């Protein structure tokens, strides 16, 4: 089972459990938001400006900003490697910091 199916199964079980209680039953509200290509659309300039405004310790702030600035990537396909390309937006799929950076990026919504 993938993580989405697992999450939906847990949510469904909680709703059913609430509805099956003796009155007054618990109310259940579900808000779902699917952000297509969410990690790919993070604007580095905005994210860096927002990080700069935080109260993070200067060393951590600088490290995080350096992590995003000047990133490059290439693709290996059938033994051939593409040229390096500068990454101007987005956070890495599967990157350890990516969920944290994305959540920070959308936190002001």
PDB file of C-alpha atoms in Angstrom:
ATOM      1  CA  UNK A   1       0.000   0.000   0.000  1.00  0.00           C
ATOM      2  CA  UNK A   2       1.376   3.451  -0.848  1.00  0.00           C
ATOM      3  CA  UNK A   3       1.420   6.317   1.636  1.00  0.00           C
ATOM      4  CA  UNK A   4      -1.616   8.011   0.101  1.00  0.00           C
ATOM      5  CA  UNK A   5      -3.720   4.859   0.424  1.00  0.00           C
ATOM      6  CA  UNK A   6      -2.527   4.362   3.994  1.00  0.00           C
ATOM      7  CA  UNK A   7      -3.394   7.959   4.906  1.00  0.00           C
ATOM      8  CA  UNK A   8      -6.853   7.669   3.343  1.00  0.00           C
ATOM      9  CA  UNK A   9      -7.474   4.371   5.150  1.00  0.00           C
ATOM     10  CA  UNK A  10      -6.615   5.971   8.500  1.00  0.00           C
ATOM     11  CA  UNK A  11      -8.818   9.004   7.787  1.00  0.00           C
ATOM     12  CA  UNK A  12     -11.706   6.780   6.700  1.00  0.00           C
ATOM     13  CA  UNK A  13     -11.424   4.681   9.879  1.00  0.00           C
ATOM     14  CA  UNK A  14     -11.502   7.809  12.058  1.00  0.00           C
ATOM     15  CA  UNK A  15     -14.604   9.141  10.291  1.00  0.00           C
ATOM     16  CA  UNK A  16     -16.430   5.800  10.556  1.00  0.00           C
ATOM     17  CA  UNK A  17     -15.483   5.489  14.242  1.00  0.00           C
ATOM     18  CA  UNK A  18     -16.859   8.981  14.933  1.00  0.00           C
ATOM     19  CA  UNK A  19     -20.107   8.319  13.074  1.00  0.00           C
ATOM     20  CA  UNK A  20     -20.655   4.985  14.847  1.00  0.00           C
ATOM     21  CA  UNK A  21     -20.499   6.501  18.326  1.00  0.00           C
ATOM     22  CA  UNK A  22     -23.673   6.863  20.336  1.00  0.00           C
ATOM     23  CA  UNK A  23     -25.178  10.340  20.037  1.00  0.00           C
ATOM     24  CA  UNK A  24     -23.833  12.881  20.220  1.00  0.00           C
ATOM     25  CA  UNK A  25     -21.400  11.493  17.685  1.00  0.00           C
ATOM     26  CA  UNK A  26     -18.182  13.271  16.832  1.00  0.00           C
ATOM     27  CA  UNK A  27     -18.247  15.512  13.811  1.00  0.00           C
ATOM     28  CA  UNK A  28     -15.727  14.844  11.076  1.00  0.00           C
ATOM     29  CA  UNK A  29     -14.368  17.440   8.696  1.00  0.00           C
ATOM     30  CA  UNK A  30     -11.897  16.645   5.953  1.00  0.00           C
ATOM     31  CA  UNK A  31     -10.081  19.198   3.857  1.00  0.00           C
ATOM     32  CA  UNK A  32      -7.962  17.792   1.050  1.00  0.00           C
ATOM     33  CA  UNK A  33      -5.555  19.784  -1.051  1.00  0.00           C
ATOM     34  CA  UNK A  34      -3.644  18.252  -3.942  1.00  0.00           C
ATOM     35  CA  UNK A  35      -0.838  20.487  -5.121  1.00  0.00           C
ATOM     36  CA  UNK A  36       0.267  19.270  -8.528  1.00  0.00           C
ATOM     37  CA  UNK A  37       4.058  19.205  -8.937  1.00  0.00           C
ATOM     38  CA  UNK A  38       4.296  21.016  -5.608  1.00  0.00           C
ATOM     39  CA  UNK A  39       8.008  20.470  -4.986  1.00  0.00           C
ATOM     40  CA  UNK A  40       8.843  21.495  -8.568  1.00  0.00           C
ATOM     41  CA  UNK A  41       7.191  24.902  -8.284  1.00  0.00           C
ATOM     42  CA  UNK A  42       8.906  26.327  -5.189  1.00  0.00           C
ATOM     43  CA  UNK A  43      10.292  29.735  -6.157  1.00  0.00           C
ATOM     44  CA  UNK A  44      13.868  29.978  -4.849  1.00  0.00           C
ATOM     45  CA  UNK A  45      13.875  33.780  -4.660  1.00  0.00           C
ATOM     46  CA  UNK A  46      10.737  33.852  -2.516  1.00  0.00           C
ATOM     47  CA  UNK A  47      11.911  30.958  -0.352  1.00  0.00           C
ATOM     48  CA  UNK A  48      15.323  32.564   0.203  1.00  0.00           C
ATOM     49  CA  UNK A  49      13.713  35.906   1.119  1.00  0.00           C
ATOM     50  CA  UNK A  50      11.410  34.149   3.587  1.00  0.00           C
ATOM     51  CA  UNK A  51      14.327  32.250   5.147  1.00  0.00           C
ATOM     52  CA  UNK A  52      16.245  35.515   5.500  1.00  0.00           C
ATOM     53  CA  UNK A  53      13.337  36.993   7.512  1.00  0.00           C
ATOM     54  CA  UNK A  54      13.262  34.126  10.041  1.00  0.00           C
ATOM     55  CA  UNK A  55      14.782  34.047  13.501  1.00  0.00           C
ATOM     56  CA  UNK A  56      16.846  30.970  12.638  1.00  0.00           C
ATOM     57  CA  UNK A  57      20.418  31.091  13.932  1.00  0.00           C
ATOM     58  CA  UNK A  58      22.626  32.832  11.344  1.00  0.00           C
ATOM     59  CA  UNK A  59      24.708  29.690  10.700  1.00  0.00           C
ATOM     60  CA  UNK A  60      21.652  27.545   9.972  1.00  0.00           C
ATOM     61  CA  UNK A  61      20.111  30.305   7.882  1.00  0.00           C
ATOM     62  CA  UNK A  62      23.295  30.663   5.835  1.00  0.00           C
ATOM     63  CA  UNK A  63      23.688  26.910   5.400  1.00  0.00           C
ATOM     64  CA  UNK A  64      20.096  26.555   4.165  1.00  0.00           C
ATOM     65  CA  UNK A  65      20.497  29.470   1.761  1.00  0.00           C
ATOM     66  CA  UNK A  66      23.758  27.988   0.421  1.00  0.00           C
ATOM     67  CA  UNK A  67      21.981  24.651  -0.022  1.00  0.00           C
ATOM     68  CA  UNK A  68      19.515  26.312  -2.422  1.00  0.00           C
ATOM     69  CA  UNK A  69      21.790  28.817  -4.179  1.00  0.00           C
ATOM     70  CA  UNK A  70      23.617  27.787  -7.335  1.00  0.00           C
ATOM     71  CA  UNK A  71      22.318  24.206  -7.459  1.00  0.00           C
ATOM     72  CA  UNK A  72      23.067  22.270 -10.632  1.00  0.00           C
ATOM     73  CA  UNK A  73      21.919  18.950 -11.987  1.00  0.00           C
ATOM     74  CA  UNK A  74      22.577  16.573 -14.852  1.00  0.00           C
ATOM     75  CA  UNK A  75      20.813  13.482 -16.146  1.00  0.00           C
ATOM     76  CA  UNK A  76      22.383  10.103 -16.830  1.00  0.00           C
ATOM     77  CA  UNK A  77      20.465   8.220 -19.536  1.00  0.00           C
ATOM     78  CA  UNK A  78      21.685   5.098 -21.337  1.00  0.00           C
ATOM     79  CA  UNK A  79      25.265   5.789 -20.355  1.00  0.00           C
ATOM     80  CA  UNK A  80      25.250   9.400 -21.551  1.00  0.00           C
ATOM     81  CA  UNK A  81      25.362  12.325 -19.131  1.00  0.00           C
ATOM     82  CA  UNK A  82      23.710  15.619 -20.014  1.00  0.00           C
ATOM     83  CA  UNK A  83      25.312  19.010 -19.470  1.00  0.00           C
ATOM     84  CA  UNK A  84      24.961  20.561 -16.043  1.00  0.00           C
ATOM     85  CA  UNK A  85      21.951  22.841 -15.775  1.00  0.00           C
ATOM     86  CA  UNK A  86      21.299  25.395 -13.084  1.00  0.00           C
ATOM     87  CA  UNK A  87      18.235  24.655 -10.966  1.00  0.00           C
ATOM     88  CA  UNK A  88      16.307  27.899 -10.608  1.00  0.00           C
ATOM     89  CA  UNK A  89      13.232  26.613  -8.804  1.00  0.00           C
ATOM     90  CA  UNK A  90      11.916  23.633  -6.930  1.00  0.00           C
ATOM     91  CA  UNK A  91      13.220  21.451  -4.137  1.00  0.00           C
ATOM     92  CA  UNK A  92      14.631  17.981  -4.750  1.00  0.00           C
ATOM     93  CA  UNK A  93      12.212  15.069  -4.938  1.00  0.00           C
ATOM     94  CA  UNK A  94      13.301  12.713  -2.191  1.00  0.00           C
ATOM     95  CA  UNK A  95      15.581  15.271  -0.576  1.00  0.00           C
ATOM     96  CA  UNK A  96      15.671  15.085   3.220  1.00  0.00           C
ATOM     97  CA  UNK A  97      15.090  18.844   3.568  1.00  0.00           C
ATOM     98  CA  UNK A  98      12.533  19.091   0.764  1.00  0.00           C
ATOM     99  CA  UNK A  99       9.343  18.466   2.795  1.00  0.00           C
ATOM    100  CA  UNK A 100      10.522  20.913   5.463  1.00  0.00           C
ATOM    101  CA  UNK A 101      11.414  23.581   2.893  1.00  0.00           C
ATOM    102  CA  UNK A 102       8.132  23.064   1.036  1.00  0.00           C
ATOM    103  CA  UNK A 103       6.070  23.277   4.234  1.00  0.00           C
ATOM    104  CA  UNK A 104       7.921  26.457   5.181  1.00  0.00           C
ATOM    105  CA  UNK A 105       7.322  27.850   1.678  1.00  0.00           C
ATOM    106  CA  UNK A 106       3.541  27.327   1.836  1.00  0.00           C
ATOM    107  CA  UNK A 107       3.164  28.139   5.547  1.00  0.00           C
ATOM    108  CA  UNK A 108       2.030  31.698   4.837  1.00  0.00           C
ATOM    109  CA  UNK A 109      -0.884  30.560   2.658  1.00  0.00           C
TER     110      UNK A 109
END
